Coordinates of C-alpha atoms in Angstrom, one line a residue:
M226 CA -28.9 4.0 -2.0
S227 CA -26.4 6.8 -2.5
R228 CA -22.7 6.2 -2.5
V229 CA -21.0 6.1 0.9
Y230 CA -17.6 7.5 1.8
N231 CA -15.5 4.3 2.1
F232 CA -12.5 4.7 4.5
S233 CA -11.5 1.0 4.3
A234 CA -7.8 0.2 4.6
G235 CA -8.2 -2.2 1.6
P236 CA -9.8 -3.1 -0.6
S237 CA -10.4 0.6 -0.8
C238 CA -12.6 3.0 -2.7
L239 CA -11.9 3.5 -6.4
P240 CA -12.5 6.6 -8.5
E241 CA -16.2 6.8 -9.5
E242 CA -15.1 7.8 -13.0
V243 CA -13.3 4.5 -13.4
L244 CA -16.1 2.5 -11.9
N245 CA -18.5 4.1 -14.4
E246 CA -16.2 3.3 -17.3
C247 CA -15.9 -0.3 -16.2
A248 CA -19.7 -0.6 -15.8
A249 CA -20.3 0.8 -19.3
E250 CA -17.9 -1.7 -20.8
M251 CA -18.9 -4.7 -18.7
L252 CA -20.8 -6.5 -21.5
D253 CA -18.9 -5.2 -24.5
Y254 CA -15.3 -4.0 -24.2
N255 CA -14.1 -2.0 -27.2
G256 CA -16.6 -3.6 -29.7
T257 CA -15.5 -7.1 -28.9
G258 CA -18.9 -8.2 -27.7
Q259 CA -17.4 -9.6 -24.5
S260 CA -16.3 -8.5 -21.1
V261 CA -12.6 -8.2 -20.2
M262 CA -13.5 -10.8 -17.5
E263 CA -14.2 -13.3 -20.3
M264 CA -11.4 -12.7 -22.8
S265 CA -8.3 -14.8 -23.3
H266 CA -5.1 -13.3 -22.0
R267 CA -3.5 -14.4 -25.2
S268 CA -6.0 -12.6 -27.4
K269 CA -5.3 -9.5 -29.5
A270 CA -8.0 -7.7 -27.5
F271 CA -6.3 -8.1 -24.2
E272 CA -2.7 -7.6 -25.4
P273 CA -3.0 -3.8 -25.7
I274 CA -4.5 -3.6 -22.2
I275 CA -1.5 -5.1 -20.4
E276 CA 0.9 -3.3 -22.7
D277 CA -0.7 0.0 -21.9
A278 CA -0.8 -0.7 -18.2
E279 CA 3.0 -1.3 -18.2
A280 CA 3.6 1.8 -20.3
M281 CA 1.5 3.9 -17.9
V282 CA 3.4 2.6 -14.8
R283 CA 6.7 3.5 -16.5
K284 CA 5.4 6.9 -17.4
L285 CA 3.8 7.9 -14.1
M286 CA 6.6 6.4 -12.0
K287 CA 9.4 7.4 -14.3
V288 CA 10.7 3.8 -14.3
P289 CA 14.3 3.6 -15.7
E290 CA 14.8 1.3 -18.7
N291 CA 16.9 -1.2 -16.8
Y292 CA 13.9 -2.1 -14.6
K293 CA 11.2 -4.7 -15.3
V294 CA 7.6 -4.0 -14.6
L295 CA 5.6 -7.2 -13.6
F296 CA 2.0 -7.9 -12.9
L297 CA 1.9 -10.8 -10.5
Q298 CA -0.6 -12.6 -8.2
G299 CA -0.5 -13.5 -4.5
G300 CA -0.6 -10.1 -3.0
G301 CA 2.1 -8.3 -1.1
S302 CA 2.4 -11.3 1.3
T303 CA 3.7 -13.5 -1.5
Q304 CA 6.4 -10.9 -2.2
F305 CA 7.7 -11.5 1.3
A306 CA 8.8 -14.9 0.0
M307 CA 9.7 -13.9 -3.5
V308 CA 12.1 -11.2 -2.3
A309 CA 13.9 -13.6 0.0
E310 CA 14.0 -16.5 -2.6
N311 CA 15.3 -14.3 -5.5
L312 CA 17.5 -11.8 -3.7
G313 CA 18.8 -13.6 -0.7
I314 CA 21.2 -15.8 -2.7
H315 CA 24.8 -14.5 -2.2
T316 CA 25.6 -14.0 1.4
G317 CA 22.2 -15.2 2.5
K318 CA 21.9 -12.2 4.8
A319 CA 19.4 -9.3 4.7
A320 CA 18.8 -6.2 6.8
Y321 CA 15.2 -5.3 7.8
I322 CA 13.8 -2.2 9.5
E323 CA 10.9 -3.3 11.7
T324 CA 8.1 -0.7 11.6
G325 CA 5.0 -2.8 12.2
V326 CA 3.1 -5.9 11.3
W327 CA 4.0 -6.1 7.6
A328 CA 7.7 -5.6 8.0
K329 CA 7.7 -8.0 10.8
K330 CA 5.9 -10.6 8.8
A331 CA 8.2 -10.1 5.8
A332 CA 11.3 -10.6 8.1
K333 CA 9.7 -13.8 9.6
E334 CA 9.1 -15.2 6.1
A335 CA 12.7 -14.5 5.0
E336 CA 13.9 -16.3 8.1
H337 CA 11.6 -19.2 7.4
L338 CA 13.2 -19.6 4.0
G339 CA 16.7 -19.7 5.5
V340 CA 17.8 -16.0 5.1
K341 CA 19.7 -14.7 8.0
V342 CA 17.7 -11.6 9.0
D343 CA 19.2 -8.7 10.9
I344 CA 16.7 -6.3 12.4
I345 CA 18.9 -3.2 12.2
A346 CA 16.2 -0.9 13.7
S347 CA 12.8 -1.1 15.2
S348 CA 10.1 1.2 16.4
K349 CA 8.5 -1.5 18.6
D350 CA 9.6 0.5 21.8
K351 CA 6.8 3.0 21.1
G352 CA 4.2 0.7 19.6
Y353 CA 5.5 1.3 16.1
S354 CA 4.2 4.9 16.3
Y355 CA 7.2 6.4 14.4
I356 CA 9.8 5.6 11.7
P357 CA 13.3 5.1 13.1
K358 CA 16.0 7.2 11.5
V359 CA 18.5 5.0 9.7
E360 CA 20.3 7.2 7.2
K361 CA 22.9 4.7 6.1
I362 CA 22.8 0.9 5.9
Q363 CA 26.1 -0.9 5.6
G364 CA 27.2 -4.6 5.7
D365 CA 27.5 -7.7 3.5
Y366 CA 23.7 -7.9 3.0
D367 CA 22.1 -9.2 -0.2
Y368 CA 19.4 -6.6 0.3
A369 CA 17.8 -4.2 2.8
Y370 CA 14.1 -4.2 3.4
I371 CA 11.6 -1.5 4.4
C372 CA 7.8 -1.1 4.5
F373 CA 7.5 2.5 3.1
N374 CA 4.0 3.1 4.5
N375 CA 2.5 1.2 7.4
T376 CA -1.2 0.7 6.8
I377 CA -2.0 -0.5 10.4
M378 CA 0.2 1.9 12.3
G379 CA -0.3 4.9 10.1
T380 CA 3.4 5.7 9.7
H381 CA 5.4 6.6 6.6
Y382 CA 9.1 7.2 5.7
E383 CA 9.9 10.8 5.2
Y384 CA 13.3 9.8 3.8
I385 CA 14.9 7.0 1.8
P386 CA 17.8 5.2 3.6
D387 CA 21.1 5.3 1.8
T388 CA 22.1 1.7 1.2
G389 CA 25.0 2.2 -1.1
D390 CA 25.5 -0.9 -3.3
I391 CA 23.0 -2.9 -1.2
P392 CA 19.7 -3.2 -3.1
L393 CA 16.9 -1.5 -1.2
V394 CA 13.5 -3.3 -1.3
A395 CA 10.3 -1.5 -0.4
D396 CA 6.8 -2.5 0.2
I397 CA 4.8 0.5 -1.2
S398 CA 1.4 -1.3 -1.2
S399 CA -0.5 1.5 0.6
C400 CA 1.3 4.5 -0.8
V401 CA 2.0 3.6 -4.5
L402 CA 1.5 6.7 -6.7
S403 CA 0.3 8.8 -3.8
E404 CA 3.5 10.7 -4.2
E405 CA 6.6 11.0 -6.4
L406 CA 9.2 8.4 -5.7
D407 CA 12.7 8.0 -7.2
V408 CA 12.6 4.4 -8.5
S409 CA 16.3 4.4 -9.2
K410 CA 17.0 4.5 -5.4
F411 CA 15.4 1.1 -5.0
G412 CA 16.4 -2.4 -6.3
L413 CA 12.8 -3.6 -6.0
L414 CA 9.4 -2.1 -5.3
F415 CA 6.2 -4.0 -4.9
A416 CA 2.6 -3.0 -4.3
G417 CA -0.6 -5.0 -3.7
A418 CA -3.1 -3.2 -5.9
Q419 CA -6.1 -3.1 -3.6
K420 CA -5.4 0.3 -1.9
N421 CA -4.4 2.7 -4.6
L422 CA -4.4 0.9 -8.0
A423 CA -7.2 -1.6 -8.5
P424 CA -9.4 -4.3 -6.9
A425 CA -7.5 -7.1 -5.1
G426 CA -5.9 -9.6 -7.4
V427 CA -2.8 -8.1 -9.0
T428 CA 0.5 -7.1 -7.5
L429 CA 2.8 -4.6 -9.1
V430 CA 6.5 -5.4 -9.0
I431 CA 9.2 -3.1 -10.3
I432 CA 12.6 -4.8 -10.2
R433 CA 16.1 -3.8 -11.5
E434 CA 17.1 -6.3 -14.2
D435 CA 20.4 -7.2 -12.7
L436 CA 18.7 -8.5 -9.6
I437 CA 16.7 -11.1 -11.4
P438 CA 18.5 -14.4 -11.1
E439 CA 18.1 -17.5 -13.3
V440 CA 15.4 -19.8 -11.9
E441 CA 18.0 -22.4 -10.9
N442 CA 20.0 -19.7 -9.0
C443 CA 17.2 -18.8 -6.6
R444 CA 17.3 -20.2 -3.1
P445 CA 17.0 -24.0 -3.1
G446 CA 13.4 -25.2 -3.5
T447 CA 12.0 -22.0 -5.0
P448 CA 8.9 -22.9 -7.1
T449 CA 9.0 -21.9 -10.7
M450 CA 6.1 -19.5 -10.1
L451 CA 8.0 -17.7 -7.4
A452 CA 11.0 -16.9 -9.5
Y453 CA 11.0 -13.4 -11.0
K454 CA 12.7 -14.7 -14.1
T455 CA 9.7 -16.8 -14.9
H456 CA 7.5 -13.7 -15.2
S457 CA 10.0 -11.3 -16.6
E458 CA 10.8 -13.6 -19.5
N459 CA 7.1 -14.1 -20.3
G460 CA 5.7 -10.6 -20.1
S461 CA 3.8 -11.4 -16.9
M462 CA 1.9 -14.0 -18.8
Y463 CA 3.6 -17.3 -17.9
N464 CA 0.2 -18.3 -16.7
T465 CA -3.2 -16.5 -16.8
P466 CA -2.8 -13.1 -15.2
P467 CA -5.6 -11.4 -13.3
C468 CA -6.9 -9.8 -16.6
Y469 CA -9.8 -7.8 -15.3
T470 CA -7.8 -6.3 -12.4
I471 CA -5.1 -5.3 -14.8
Y472 CA -7.7 -3.6 -17.0
V473 CA -9.1 -1.7 -14.0
L474 CA -5.5 -0.8 -12.9
D475 CA -4.9 0.7 -16.4
K476 CA -7.9 2.9 -16.1
V477 CA -6.9 4.1 -12.6
L478 CA -3.5 5.0 -14.0
H479 CA -5.1 7.1 -16.7
W480 CA -7.2 8.7 -14.0
I481 CA -4.1 9.5 -12.0
E482 CA -2.5 11.0 -15.2
K483 CA -5.6 13.3 -15.7
N484 CA -5.2 14.4 -12.1
G485 CA -1.7 15.7 -12.6
G486 CA 0.2 12.4 -12.1
A487 CA 1.9 11.5 -8.9
A488 CA 2.7 15.1 -8.1
G489 CA -0.8 16.3 -8.7
I490 CA -2.3 13.5 -6.6
N491 CA 0.2 14.1 -3.8
K492 CA -0.9 17.8 -3.6
K493 CA -4.5 16.6 -3.1
N494 CA -3.4 14.0 -0.6
V495 CA -1.4 16.5 1.5
E496 CA -4.5 18.8 1.6
K497 CA -6.8 15.9 2.7
A498 CA -4.4 14.6 5.3
N499 CA -3.6 18.1 6.7
Y500 CA -7.3 18.8 7.1
L501 CA -7.8 15.6 9.2
Y502 CA -4.6 15.9 11.2
D503 CA -5.2 19.6 12.0
Y504 CA -8.5 18.7 13.5
L505 CA -7.1 15.8 15.5
D506 CA -4.2 17.9 16.8
S507 CA -6.7 20.6 17.9
S508 CA -9.3 18.3 19.4
D509 CA -9.8 17.6 23.1
F510 CA -11.7 14.5 22.3
F511 CA -9.7 12.8 19.6
R512 CA -6.0 12.3 19.0
A513 CA -3.8 10.8 16.3
T514 CA -1.7 7.8 17.3
T515 CA 1.4 8.5 15.2
E516 CA 4.2 10.9 15.9
K517 CA 4.7 14.0 13.8
G518 CA 7.4 13.5 11.2
S519 CA 6.3 9.9 10.6
R520 CA 2.6 10.4 9.7
S521 CA 1.1 8.7 6.7
L522 CA -0.9 10.6 4.2
M523 CA -2.9 7.4 3.5
N524 CA -3.8 5.8 6.8
V525 CA -4.8 7.9 9.9
P526 CA -5.4 5.9 13.1
F527 CA -7.0 7.9 15.9
L528 CA -8.3 7.4 19.5
T529 CA -10.8 9.1 21.7
K530 CA -10.2 10.6 25.2
Y531 CA -11.5 7.4 26.6
S532 CA -8.5 5.4 25.2
T533 CA -6.3 5.7 28.2
G534 CA -4.4 2.4 28.0
S535 CA -5.7 1.5 31.4
E536 CA -6.0 -2.2 32.2
D537 CA -9.0 -1.4 34.4
E538 CA -12.0 -3.4 33.2
A539 CA -14.4 -0.5 33.5
A540 CA -12.1 1.8 31.6
K541 CA -11.7 -0.8 28.8
A542 CA -15.4 -1.3 28.6
K543 CA -16.0 2.4 28.3
E544 CA -13.4 2.7 25.6
K545 CA -15.0 -0.2 23.6
E546 CA -18.4 1.2 24.1
I547 CA -17.5 4.7 22.7
N548 CA -15.5 3.2 19.8
D549 CA -18.4 0.9 18.8
K550 CA -20.8 3.8 19.0
F551 CA -18.6 6.0 16.8
V552 CA -18.3 3.3 14.1
K553 CA -22.0 2.5 14.1
E554 CA -23.1 6.1 14.0
A555 CA -20.5 7.0 11.4
A556 CA -21.8 4.2 9.2
A557 CA -25.4 5.4 9.6
A558 CA -24.1 8.8 8.4
G559 CA -22.6 7.2 5.2
L560 CA -19.0 7.0 6.6
V561 CA -18.0 3.4 6.5
N562 CA -15.2 1.1 7.4
L563 CA -13.7 3.3 10.2
K564 CA -13.1 0.6 12.8
G565 CA -9.5 0.6 13.9
H566 CA -7.1 -2.4 13.6
R567 CA -7.1 -4.5 16.8
L568 CA -3.4 -3.8 17.4
V569 CA -4.0 0.0 17.6
G570 CA -7.6 0.2 18.7
G571 CA -9.9 3.2 18.2
M572 CA -10.6 4.2 14.6
R573 CA -8.7 4.4 11.3
A574 CA -9.5 6.6 8.3
S575 CA -7.8 5.4 5.1
I576 CA -7.8 8.3 2.7
Y577 CA -6.2 6.8 -0.4
N578 CA -6.0 8.6 -3.8
A579 CA -9.6 8.0 -4.7
M580 CA -11.0 9.5 -1.4
T581 CA -12.2 13.0 -2.0
L582 CA -11.6 16.1 0.1
D583 CA -15.4 16.3 0.5
G584 CA -15.2 12.8 2.1
V585 CA -12.6 13.9 4.6
K586 CA -14.5 17.1 5.4
A587 CA -17.7 15.0 6.0
L588 CA -15.7 12.8 8.4
V589 CA -14.4 15.8 10.3
E590 CA -17.8 17.4 10.6
F591 CA -19.1 14.1 12.0
M592 CA -16.3 13.9 14.4
K593 CA -17.0 17.4 15.7
K594 CA -20.7 16.5 16.2
F595 CA -19.8 13.2 17.9
A596 CA -17.3 14.9 20.3
S597 CA -19.9 17.5 21.3
E598 CA -22.4 14.8 22.1
N599 CA -20.1 12.4 24.0

């Protein structure tokens, strides 16, 4: 069977070049006679891999010297807790901008751990279809929190809020290295790897050193494994890290470098996204769900003309029928994982770094054909 175009929101498609390299080295990495899956994280064979991965993150993201780069486990969702437990320790207050499911979950987790959360802005009034404009954040907050790209809702920050001396925390899981980002404007950045960096299993954390408290100074009850100090002191190897995922991540980072770094990748991402959005905006059959000025380059939810929002049972049945038909016929045409999230409905095309322009063009051609037949 030939390769399909995978539009999954995550785990996402990976560069074929990287997959081929991994396949070639599966049984024998660098003359060691073993797979990276099998080797000790303490071995001389693995040490250069994790060191190079950190060096590449620093190079591609221009990470300042006073920031630590960590490779952790537990996905972005564990970071919801770690952020609160490590940063919410002075006033015990934090400001959150609610732009969808993940920011909402992060705020709820912080509240669960005893942090007083202020939702200083929200786009809930319009179904999280836009990013609220909050140019300046002030107050006695330990940190301010945003989700920079909202995978489910397909929205993205076109600006970075000015937080002054308040550390800004951002979840960049679904947009990491899809664009250039000034790390120095943030106190902490984190990204689950399974969208733009690697298979699921490793989470990238970039944190300013002065924000890392001693383990005993974290919020009461914080487990040792959930203290950033535990990992920053031990080079991300306090326990066994996800070795193979870090190995793949390192290869993806080199692939990004070969494609012009974050700036070069962003140019391609803009071209892909514009191609899809231009069609959606000109179509009488499909429409994008997110407002212009807040649109993600990575995640593009869209609806059909049958998606009216009506509570009428017949209308809802017709909408489900046409959506199911689209997803089924798209899969048969080699365009997979296009079903939309239940909170938005319709369809969603996730066009991460590894998705090619040819893949997006194939999707648009299918959409044109589907619209003409339905």
